[in-house]
mmCIF file of C-alpha atoms in Angstrom:
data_model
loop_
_atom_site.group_PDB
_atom_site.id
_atom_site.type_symbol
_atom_site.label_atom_id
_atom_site.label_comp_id
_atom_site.label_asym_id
_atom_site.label_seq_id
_atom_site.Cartn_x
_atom_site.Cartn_y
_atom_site.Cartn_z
ATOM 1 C CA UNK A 15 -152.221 12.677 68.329
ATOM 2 C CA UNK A 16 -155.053 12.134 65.481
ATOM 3 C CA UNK A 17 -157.501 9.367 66.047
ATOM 4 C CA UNK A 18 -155.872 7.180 64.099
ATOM 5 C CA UNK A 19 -153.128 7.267 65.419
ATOM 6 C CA UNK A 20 -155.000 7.086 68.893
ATOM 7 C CA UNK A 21 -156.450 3.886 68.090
ATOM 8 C CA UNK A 22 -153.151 2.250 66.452
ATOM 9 C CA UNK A 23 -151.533 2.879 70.147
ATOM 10 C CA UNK A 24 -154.060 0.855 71.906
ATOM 11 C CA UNK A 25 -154.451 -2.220 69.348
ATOM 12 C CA UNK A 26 -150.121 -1.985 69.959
ATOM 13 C CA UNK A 27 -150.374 -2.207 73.289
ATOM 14 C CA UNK A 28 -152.908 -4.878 73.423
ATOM 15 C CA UNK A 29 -150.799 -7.207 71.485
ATOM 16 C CA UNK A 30 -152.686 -10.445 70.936
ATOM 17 C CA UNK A 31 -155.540 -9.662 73.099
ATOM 18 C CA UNK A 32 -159.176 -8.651 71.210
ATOM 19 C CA UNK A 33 -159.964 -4.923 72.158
ATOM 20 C CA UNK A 34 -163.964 -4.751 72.091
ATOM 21 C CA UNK A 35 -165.472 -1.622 69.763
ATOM 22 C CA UNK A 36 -166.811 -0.807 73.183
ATOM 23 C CA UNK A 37 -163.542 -0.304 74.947
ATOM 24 C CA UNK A 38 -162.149 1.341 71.944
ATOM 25 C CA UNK A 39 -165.135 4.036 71.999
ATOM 26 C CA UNK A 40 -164.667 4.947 75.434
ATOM 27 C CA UNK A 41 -160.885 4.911 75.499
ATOM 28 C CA UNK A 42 -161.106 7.528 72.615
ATOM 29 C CA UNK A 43 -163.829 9.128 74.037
ATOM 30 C CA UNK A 44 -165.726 8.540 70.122
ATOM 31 C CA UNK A 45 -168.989 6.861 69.004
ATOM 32 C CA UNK A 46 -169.015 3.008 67.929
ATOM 33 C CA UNK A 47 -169.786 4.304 64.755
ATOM 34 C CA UNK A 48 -166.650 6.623 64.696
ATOM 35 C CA UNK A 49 -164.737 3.733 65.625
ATOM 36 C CA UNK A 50 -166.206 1.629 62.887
ATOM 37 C CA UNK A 51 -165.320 4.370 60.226
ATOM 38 C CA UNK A 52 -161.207 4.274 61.952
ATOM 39 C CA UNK A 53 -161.095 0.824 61.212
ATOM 40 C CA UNK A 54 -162.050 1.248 58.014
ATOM 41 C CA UNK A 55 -159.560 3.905 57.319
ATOM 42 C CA UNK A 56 -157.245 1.704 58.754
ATOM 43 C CA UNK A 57 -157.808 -0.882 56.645
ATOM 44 C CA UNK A 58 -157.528 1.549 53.375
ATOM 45 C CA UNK A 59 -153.904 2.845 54.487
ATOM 46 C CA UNK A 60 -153.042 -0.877 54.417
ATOM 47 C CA UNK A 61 -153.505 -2.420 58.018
ATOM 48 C CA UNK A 62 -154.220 -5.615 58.497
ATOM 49 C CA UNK A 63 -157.243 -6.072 61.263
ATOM 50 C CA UNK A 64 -158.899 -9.076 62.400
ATOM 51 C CA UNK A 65 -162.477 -8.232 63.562
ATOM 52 C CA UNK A 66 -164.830 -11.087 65.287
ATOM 53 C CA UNK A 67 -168.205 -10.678 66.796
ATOM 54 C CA UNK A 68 -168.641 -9.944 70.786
ATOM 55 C CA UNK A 69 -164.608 -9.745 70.898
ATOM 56 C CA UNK A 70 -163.579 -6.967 68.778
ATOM 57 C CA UNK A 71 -160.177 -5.863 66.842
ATOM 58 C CA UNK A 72 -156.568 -7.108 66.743
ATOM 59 C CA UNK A 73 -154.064 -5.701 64.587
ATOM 60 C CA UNK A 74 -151.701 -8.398 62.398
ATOM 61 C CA UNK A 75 -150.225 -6.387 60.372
ATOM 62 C CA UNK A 76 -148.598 -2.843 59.406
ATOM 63 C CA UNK A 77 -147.841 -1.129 55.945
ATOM 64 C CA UNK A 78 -144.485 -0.201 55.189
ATOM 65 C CA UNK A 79 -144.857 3.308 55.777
ATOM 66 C CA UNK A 80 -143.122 6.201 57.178
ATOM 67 C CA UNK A 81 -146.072 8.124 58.782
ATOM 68 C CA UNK A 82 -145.466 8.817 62.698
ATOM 69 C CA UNK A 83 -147.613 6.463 63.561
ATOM 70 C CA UNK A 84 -145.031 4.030 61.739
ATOM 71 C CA UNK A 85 -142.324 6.064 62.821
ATOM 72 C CA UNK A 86 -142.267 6.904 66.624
ATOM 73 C CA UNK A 87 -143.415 3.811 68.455
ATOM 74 C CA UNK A 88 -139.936 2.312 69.716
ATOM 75 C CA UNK A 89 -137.792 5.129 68.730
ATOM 76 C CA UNK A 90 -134.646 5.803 71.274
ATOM 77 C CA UNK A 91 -134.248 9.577 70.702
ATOM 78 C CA UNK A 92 -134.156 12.449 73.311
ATOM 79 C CA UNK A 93 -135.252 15.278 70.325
ATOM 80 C CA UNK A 94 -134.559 13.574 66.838
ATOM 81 C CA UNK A 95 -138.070 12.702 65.077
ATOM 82 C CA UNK A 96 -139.729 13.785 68.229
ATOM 83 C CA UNK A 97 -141.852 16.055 65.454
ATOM 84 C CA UNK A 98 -142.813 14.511 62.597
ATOM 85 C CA UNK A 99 -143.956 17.054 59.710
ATOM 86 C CA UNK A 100 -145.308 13.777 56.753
ATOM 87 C CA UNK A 101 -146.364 14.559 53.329
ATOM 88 C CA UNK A 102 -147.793 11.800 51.031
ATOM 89 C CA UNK A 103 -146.121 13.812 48.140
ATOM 90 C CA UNK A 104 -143.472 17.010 48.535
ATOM 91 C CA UNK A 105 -141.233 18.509 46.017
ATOM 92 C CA UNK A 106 -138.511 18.421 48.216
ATOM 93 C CA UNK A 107 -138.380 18.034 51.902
ATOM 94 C CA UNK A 108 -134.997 20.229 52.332
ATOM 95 C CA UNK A 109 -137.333 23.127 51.039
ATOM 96 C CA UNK A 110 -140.344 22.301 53.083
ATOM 97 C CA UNK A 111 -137.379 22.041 56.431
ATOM 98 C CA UNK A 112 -136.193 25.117 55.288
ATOM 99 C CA UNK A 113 -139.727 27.202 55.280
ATOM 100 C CA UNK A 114 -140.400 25.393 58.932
ATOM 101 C CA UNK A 115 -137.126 25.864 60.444
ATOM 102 C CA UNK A 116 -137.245 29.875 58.930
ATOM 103 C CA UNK A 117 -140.820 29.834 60.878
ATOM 104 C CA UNK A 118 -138.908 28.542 64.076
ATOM 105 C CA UNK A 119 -139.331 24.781 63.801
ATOM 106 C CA UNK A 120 -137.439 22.968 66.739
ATOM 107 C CA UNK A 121 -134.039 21.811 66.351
ATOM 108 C CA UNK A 122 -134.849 17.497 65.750
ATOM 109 C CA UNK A 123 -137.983 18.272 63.769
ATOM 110 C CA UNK A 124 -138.636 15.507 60.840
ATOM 111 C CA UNK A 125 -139.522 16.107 57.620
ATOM 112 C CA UNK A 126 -140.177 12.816 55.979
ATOM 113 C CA UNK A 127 -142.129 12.462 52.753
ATOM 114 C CA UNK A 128 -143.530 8.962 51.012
ATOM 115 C CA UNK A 129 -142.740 10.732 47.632
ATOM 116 C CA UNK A 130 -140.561 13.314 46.637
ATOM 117 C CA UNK A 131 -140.976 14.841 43.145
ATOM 118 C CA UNK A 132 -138.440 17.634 43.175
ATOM 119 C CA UNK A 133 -135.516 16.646 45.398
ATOM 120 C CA UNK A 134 -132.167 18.604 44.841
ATOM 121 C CA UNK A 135 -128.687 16.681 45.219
ATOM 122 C CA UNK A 136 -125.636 18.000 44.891
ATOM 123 C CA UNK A 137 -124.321 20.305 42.399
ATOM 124 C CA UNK A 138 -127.788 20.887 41.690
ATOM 125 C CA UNK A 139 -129.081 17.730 40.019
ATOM 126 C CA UNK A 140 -132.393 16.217 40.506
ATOM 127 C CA UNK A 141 -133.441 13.486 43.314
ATOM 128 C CA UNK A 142 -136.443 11.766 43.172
ATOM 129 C CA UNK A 143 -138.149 9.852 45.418
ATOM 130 C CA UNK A 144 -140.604 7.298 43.682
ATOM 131 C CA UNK A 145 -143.681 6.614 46.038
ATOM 132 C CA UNK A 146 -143.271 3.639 48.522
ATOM 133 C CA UNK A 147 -139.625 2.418 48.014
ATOM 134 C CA UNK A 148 -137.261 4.930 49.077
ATOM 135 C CA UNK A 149 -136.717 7.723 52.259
ATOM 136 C CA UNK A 150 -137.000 11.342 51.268
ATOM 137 C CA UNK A 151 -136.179 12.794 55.105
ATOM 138 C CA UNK A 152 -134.263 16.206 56.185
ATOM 139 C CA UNK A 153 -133.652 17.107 59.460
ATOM 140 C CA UNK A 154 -133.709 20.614 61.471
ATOM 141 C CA UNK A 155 -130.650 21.299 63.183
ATOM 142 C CA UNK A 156 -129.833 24.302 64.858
ATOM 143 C CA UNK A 157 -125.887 23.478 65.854
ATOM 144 C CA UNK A 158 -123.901 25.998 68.109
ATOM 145 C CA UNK A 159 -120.965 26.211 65.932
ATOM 146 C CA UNK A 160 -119.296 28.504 64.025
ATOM 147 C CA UNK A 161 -120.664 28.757 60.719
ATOM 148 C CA UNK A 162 -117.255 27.035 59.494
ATOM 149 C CA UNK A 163 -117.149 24.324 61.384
ATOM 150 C CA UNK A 164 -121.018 23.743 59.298
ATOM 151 C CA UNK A 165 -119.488 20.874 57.295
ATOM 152 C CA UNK A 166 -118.934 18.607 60.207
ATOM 153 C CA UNK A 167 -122.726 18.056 59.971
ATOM 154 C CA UNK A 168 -122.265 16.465 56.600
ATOM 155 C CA UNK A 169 -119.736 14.101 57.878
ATOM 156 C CA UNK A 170 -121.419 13.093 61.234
ATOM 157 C CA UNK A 171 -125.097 12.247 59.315
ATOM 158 C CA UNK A 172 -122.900 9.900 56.750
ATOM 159 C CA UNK A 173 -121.004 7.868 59.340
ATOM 160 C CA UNK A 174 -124.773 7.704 61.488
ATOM 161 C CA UNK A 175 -126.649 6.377 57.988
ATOM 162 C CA UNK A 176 -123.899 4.406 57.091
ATOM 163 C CA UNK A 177 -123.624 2.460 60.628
ATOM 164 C CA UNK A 178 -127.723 2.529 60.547
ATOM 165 C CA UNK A 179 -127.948 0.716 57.452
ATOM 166 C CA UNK A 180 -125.213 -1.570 58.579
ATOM 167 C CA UNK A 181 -126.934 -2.050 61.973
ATOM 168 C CA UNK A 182 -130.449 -3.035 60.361
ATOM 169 C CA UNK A 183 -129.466 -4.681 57.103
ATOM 170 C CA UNK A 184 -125.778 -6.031 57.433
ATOM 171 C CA UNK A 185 -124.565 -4.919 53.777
ATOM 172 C CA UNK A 186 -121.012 -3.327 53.865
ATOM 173 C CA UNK A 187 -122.073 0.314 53.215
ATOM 174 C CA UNK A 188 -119.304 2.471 52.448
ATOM 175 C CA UNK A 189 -118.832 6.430 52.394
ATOM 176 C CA UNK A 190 -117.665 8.168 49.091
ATOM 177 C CA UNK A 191 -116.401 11.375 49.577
ATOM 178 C CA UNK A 192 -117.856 13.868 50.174
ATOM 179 C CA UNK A 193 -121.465 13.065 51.292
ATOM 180 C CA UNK A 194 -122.423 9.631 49.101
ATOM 181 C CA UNK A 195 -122.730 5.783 50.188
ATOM 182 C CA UNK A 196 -122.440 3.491 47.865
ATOM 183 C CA UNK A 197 -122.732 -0.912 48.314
ATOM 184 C CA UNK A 198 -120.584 -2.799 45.772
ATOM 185 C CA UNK A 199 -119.240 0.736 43.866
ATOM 186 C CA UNK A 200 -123.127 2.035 43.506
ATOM 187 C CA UNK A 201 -124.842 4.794 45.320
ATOM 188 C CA UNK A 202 -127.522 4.122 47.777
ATOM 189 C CA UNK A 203 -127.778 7.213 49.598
ATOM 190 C CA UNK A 204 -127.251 10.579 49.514
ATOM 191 C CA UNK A 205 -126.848 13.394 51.734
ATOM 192 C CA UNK A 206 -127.366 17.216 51.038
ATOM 193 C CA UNK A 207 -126.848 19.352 53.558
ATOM 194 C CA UNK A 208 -127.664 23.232 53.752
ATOM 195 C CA UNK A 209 -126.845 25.960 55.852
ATOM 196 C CA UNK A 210 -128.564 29.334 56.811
ATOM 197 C CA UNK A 211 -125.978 31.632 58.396
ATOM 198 C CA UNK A 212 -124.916 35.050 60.339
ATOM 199 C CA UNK A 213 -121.213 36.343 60.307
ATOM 200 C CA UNK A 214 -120.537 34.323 63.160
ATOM 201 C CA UNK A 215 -123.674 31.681 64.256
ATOM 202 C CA UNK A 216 -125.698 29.461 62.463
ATOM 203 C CA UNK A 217 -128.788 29.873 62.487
ATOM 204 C CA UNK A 218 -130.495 26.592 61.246
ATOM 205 C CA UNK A 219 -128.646 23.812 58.999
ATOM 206 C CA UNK A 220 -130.943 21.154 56.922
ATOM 207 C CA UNK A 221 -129.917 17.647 56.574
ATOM 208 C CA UNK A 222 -131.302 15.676 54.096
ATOM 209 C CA UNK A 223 -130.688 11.842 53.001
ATOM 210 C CA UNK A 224 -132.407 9.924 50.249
ATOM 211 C CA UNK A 225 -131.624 6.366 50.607
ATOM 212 C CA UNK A 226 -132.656 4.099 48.177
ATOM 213 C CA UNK A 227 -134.528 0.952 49.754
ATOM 214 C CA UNK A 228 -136.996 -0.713 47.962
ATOM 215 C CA UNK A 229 -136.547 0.249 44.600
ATOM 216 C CA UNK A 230 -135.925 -2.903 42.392
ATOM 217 C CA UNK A 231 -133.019 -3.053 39.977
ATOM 218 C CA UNK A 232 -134.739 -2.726 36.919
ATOM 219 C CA UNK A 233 -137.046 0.414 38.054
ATOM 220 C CA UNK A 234 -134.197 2.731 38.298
ATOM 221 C CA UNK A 235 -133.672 5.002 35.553
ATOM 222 C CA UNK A 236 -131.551 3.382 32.736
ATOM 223 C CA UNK A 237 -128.968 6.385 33.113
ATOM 224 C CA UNK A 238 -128.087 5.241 36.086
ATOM 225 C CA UNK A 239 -128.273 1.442 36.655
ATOM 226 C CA UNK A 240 -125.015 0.909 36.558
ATOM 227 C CA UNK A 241 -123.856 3.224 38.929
ATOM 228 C CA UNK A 242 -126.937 3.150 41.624
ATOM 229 C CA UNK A 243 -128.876 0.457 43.248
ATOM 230 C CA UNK A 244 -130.847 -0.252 46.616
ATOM 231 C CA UNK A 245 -130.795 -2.206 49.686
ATOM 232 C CA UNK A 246 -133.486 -4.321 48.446
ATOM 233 C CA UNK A 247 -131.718 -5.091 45.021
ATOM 234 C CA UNK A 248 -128.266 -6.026 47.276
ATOM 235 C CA UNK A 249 -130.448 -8.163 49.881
ATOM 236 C CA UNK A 250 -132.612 -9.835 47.414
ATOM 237 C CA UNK A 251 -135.405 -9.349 49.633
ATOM 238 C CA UNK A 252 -137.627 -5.719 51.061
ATOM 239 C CA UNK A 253 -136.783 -3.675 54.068
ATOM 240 C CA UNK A 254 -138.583 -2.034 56.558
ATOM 241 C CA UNK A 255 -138.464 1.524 56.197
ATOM 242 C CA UNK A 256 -139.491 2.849 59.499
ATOM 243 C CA UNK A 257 -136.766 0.333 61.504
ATOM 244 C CA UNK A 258 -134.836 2.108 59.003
ATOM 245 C CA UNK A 259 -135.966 5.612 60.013
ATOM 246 C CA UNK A 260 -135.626 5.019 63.604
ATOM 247 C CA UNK A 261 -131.931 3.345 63.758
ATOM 248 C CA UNK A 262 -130.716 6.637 60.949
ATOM 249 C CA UNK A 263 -132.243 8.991 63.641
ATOM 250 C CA UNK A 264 -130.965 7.428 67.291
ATOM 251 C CA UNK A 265 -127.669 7.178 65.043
ATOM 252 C CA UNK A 266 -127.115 10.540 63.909
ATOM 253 C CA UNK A 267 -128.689 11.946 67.565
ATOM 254 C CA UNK A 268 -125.974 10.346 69.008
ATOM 255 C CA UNK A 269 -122.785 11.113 66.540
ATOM 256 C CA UNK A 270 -124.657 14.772 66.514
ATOM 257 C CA UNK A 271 -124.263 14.698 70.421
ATOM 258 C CA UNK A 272 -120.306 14.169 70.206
ATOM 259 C CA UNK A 273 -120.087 16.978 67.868
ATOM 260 C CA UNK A 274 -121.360 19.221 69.950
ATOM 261 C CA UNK A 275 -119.427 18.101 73.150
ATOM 262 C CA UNK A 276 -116.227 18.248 71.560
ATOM 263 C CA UNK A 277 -115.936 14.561 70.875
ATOM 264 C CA UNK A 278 -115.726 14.879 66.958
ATOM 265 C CA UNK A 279 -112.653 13.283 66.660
ATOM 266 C CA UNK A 280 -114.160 10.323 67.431
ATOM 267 C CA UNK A 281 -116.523 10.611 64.971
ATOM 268 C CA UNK A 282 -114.388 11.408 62.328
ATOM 269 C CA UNK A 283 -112.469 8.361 63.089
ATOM 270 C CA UNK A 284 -115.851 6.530 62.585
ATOM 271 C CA UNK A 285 -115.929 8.436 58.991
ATOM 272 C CA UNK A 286 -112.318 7.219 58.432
ATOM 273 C CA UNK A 287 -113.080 3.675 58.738
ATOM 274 C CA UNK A 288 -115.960 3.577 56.609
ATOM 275 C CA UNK A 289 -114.673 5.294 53.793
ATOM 276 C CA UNK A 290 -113.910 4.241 50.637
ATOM 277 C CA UNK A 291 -111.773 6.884 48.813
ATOM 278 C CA UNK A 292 -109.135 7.417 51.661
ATOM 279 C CA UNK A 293 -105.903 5.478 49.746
ATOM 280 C CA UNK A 294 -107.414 5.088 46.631
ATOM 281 C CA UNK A 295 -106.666 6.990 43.872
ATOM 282 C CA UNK A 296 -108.704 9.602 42.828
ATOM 283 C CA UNK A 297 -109.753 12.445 40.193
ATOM 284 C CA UNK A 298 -112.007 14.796 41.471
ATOM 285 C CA UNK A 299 -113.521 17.814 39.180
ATOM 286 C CA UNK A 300 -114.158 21.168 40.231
ATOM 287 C CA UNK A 301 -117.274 22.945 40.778
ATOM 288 C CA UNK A 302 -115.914 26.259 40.149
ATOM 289 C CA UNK A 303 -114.134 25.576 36.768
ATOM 290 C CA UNK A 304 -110.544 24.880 38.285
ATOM 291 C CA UNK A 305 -107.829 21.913 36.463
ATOM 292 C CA UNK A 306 -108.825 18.792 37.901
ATOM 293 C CA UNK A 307 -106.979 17.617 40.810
ATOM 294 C CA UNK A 308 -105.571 13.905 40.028
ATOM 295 C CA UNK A 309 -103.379 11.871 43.052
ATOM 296 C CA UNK A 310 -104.263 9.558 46.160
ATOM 297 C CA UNK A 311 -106.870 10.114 48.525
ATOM 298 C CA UNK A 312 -104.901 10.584 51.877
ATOM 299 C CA UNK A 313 -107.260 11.829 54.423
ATOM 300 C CA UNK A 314 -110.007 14.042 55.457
ATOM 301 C CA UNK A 315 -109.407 17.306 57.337
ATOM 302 C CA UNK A 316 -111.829 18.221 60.364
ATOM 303 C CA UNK A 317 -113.669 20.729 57.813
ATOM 304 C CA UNK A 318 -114.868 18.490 55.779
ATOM 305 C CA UNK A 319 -111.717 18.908 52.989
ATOM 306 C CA UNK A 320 -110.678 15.992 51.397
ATOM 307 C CA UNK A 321 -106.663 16.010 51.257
ATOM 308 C CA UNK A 322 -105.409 14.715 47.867
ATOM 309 C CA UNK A 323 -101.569 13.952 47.388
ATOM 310 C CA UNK A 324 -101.097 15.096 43.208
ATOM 311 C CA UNK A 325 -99.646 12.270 41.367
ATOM 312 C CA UNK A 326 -97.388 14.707 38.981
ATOM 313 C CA UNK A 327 -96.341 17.632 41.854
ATOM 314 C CA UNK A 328 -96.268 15.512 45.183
ATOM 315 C CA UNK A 329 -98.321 18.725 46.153
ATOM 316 C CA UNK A 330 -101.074 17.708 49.175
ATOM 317 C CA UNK A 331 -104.014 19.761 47.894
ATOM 318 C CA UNK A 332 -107.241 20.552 49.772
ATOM 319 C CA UNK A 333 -109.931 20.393 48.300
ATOM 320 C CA UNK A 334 -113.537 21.258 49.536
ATOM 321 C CA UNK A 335 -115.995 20.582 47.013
ATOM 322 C CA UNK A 336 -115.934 18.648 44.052
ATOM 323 C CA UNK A 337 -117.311 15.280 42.068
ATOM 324 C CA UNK A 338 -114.635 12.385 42.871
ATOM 325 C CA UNK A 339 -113.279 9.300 40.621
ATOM 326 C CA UNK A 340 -112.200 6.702 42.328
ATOM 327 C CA UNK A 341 -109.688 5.147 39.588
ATOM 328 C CA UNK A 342 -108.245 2.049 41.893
#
């Protein structure tokens, strides 16, 4: 634990009571001096510190920030966000998971970045991450499965975001096949999820979500204002964006727990109910250059496929990857 974070932990636990420089210094075993200059740096991140002669500190206020000082006070996990790898700025924090979990990162390990500059989504478009107002996060997972049974990931971290966002901010978020939830027919999250593999283990699989929180309306890039938005432009009002961190992660822990004890049924249930393109009709494009497969969303197979009834054959198709209308 750095300093900082040292002395954030005791002005926490003290609560309203002043904590004298004195009992600061020898609590951190540092000089008054060294505890003047933490305060300071405090202050500069974006704390707010009262500070009174012969009495000391108290802390009234926190930045909205996602550093682990931010993150891991109050968070219910047994391994999820137990490491915290921050960056102020990252290209993407799937690549900077990737390198760690290559080195032998942990399975639960937390990359979470303020900004990302160079996110990927799917089919290889850009994600970015402007500084301050969204989550750029990817988790380490190192799942004893099959390598084919890989996609379930993908489905158990959308139902644990969507019920997270639910859980903290009440809006009705919905999932849009195959790894997008969207409020009111907009995206407000996404969820990219890659895989590093033998014949027949895993070795490591990379989760990552971009959510869209504090971003208003009007900021978002003209392309895409009418098909995006943010928790913040739904609410009218800002949202805390570690609560928001801490309820994705005890979420997903837990849904990521039933996968692994054979309970994924039940989570895929969870999937069914919040999703918004099982009985609607749908067009969904291929990745690979196949005829577009047109007909009614009828359900979602335990892989991850998304099982389409075509409108002109009566055919149920499979399908496994793809970019989905809904045309309800």
């Amino acid at each position: 634990m750095s300093s900082r974070d040292a002395v954030l932990a005791v002005l926490r636990e003290a609560g309203e009571r002043w904590v004298s420089g004195e009992e600061l210094s020898r609590s951190l075993g540092v000089s008054r001096t060294a505890v003047w200059k933490l305060m300071e740096g405090l202050r500069a991140a974006g704390y707010q510190l009262e500070a009174l002669p012969r009495q000391g500190y108290r802390l009234v206020g926190s930045p909205d920030a996602v550093t682990p000082a931010e993150i891991t006070p109050g968070l219910a996990t047994r391994s999820f966000g137990r490491q915290i790898e921050y960056r102020e700025s990252v290209g993407s924090t799937n690549d900077l998971a990737k390198q760690l979990a290559r080195a032998g990162a942990p399975e639960g390990l937390l990359v979470i970045a303020d900004e990302q500059t160079a996110g990927k989504g799917r089919l290889g478009r850009a994600w970015t991450t402007p500084r301050g107002s969204a989550l750029a996060m990817s988790l380490v997972l190192r799942p004893a499965l099959p390598p084919v049974q890989a996609p379930r990931v993908t489905l158990v971290a959308a139902v644990a975001v969507a019920e997270a966002v639910r859980a903290v901010t009440g809006l009705p978020v919905g999932i849009k096949w195959p790894n997008d939830l969207q409020v009111a027919g907009r995206k407000v999250c996404g969820i990219l999820t890659e895989m590093e593999a033998e014949i027949d283990r895993v070795a490591f699989v990379v989760c990552g979500m971009g959510l869209n929180v504090n971003l208003p309306r009007e900021s978002l890039p003209e392309a895409f204002r009418s098909s995006a938005t943010s928790l913040m432009a739904e609410l009218g009002a800002s949202v805390g964006r570690a609560p928001l961190v801490q309820a994705m992660l005890a979420r997903f822990e837990e849904a990521y727990d039933e996968l692994l004890s054979g309970r994924f049924a039940a989570v895929l249930e969870r999937w069914r109910a919040l999703s918004i393109t099982l009985g609607q009709p749908v067009r969904v494009l291929s990745v690979t250059g196949e005829a577009a497969v047109e007909g009614l969303a009828v359900d979602v197979d335990e892989e991850g496929a998304l099982l389409v009834r075509e409108s002109a054959s009566g055919v149920l198709r499979r399908v496994f990857a793809g970019e989905v209308t809904l045309r309800g």
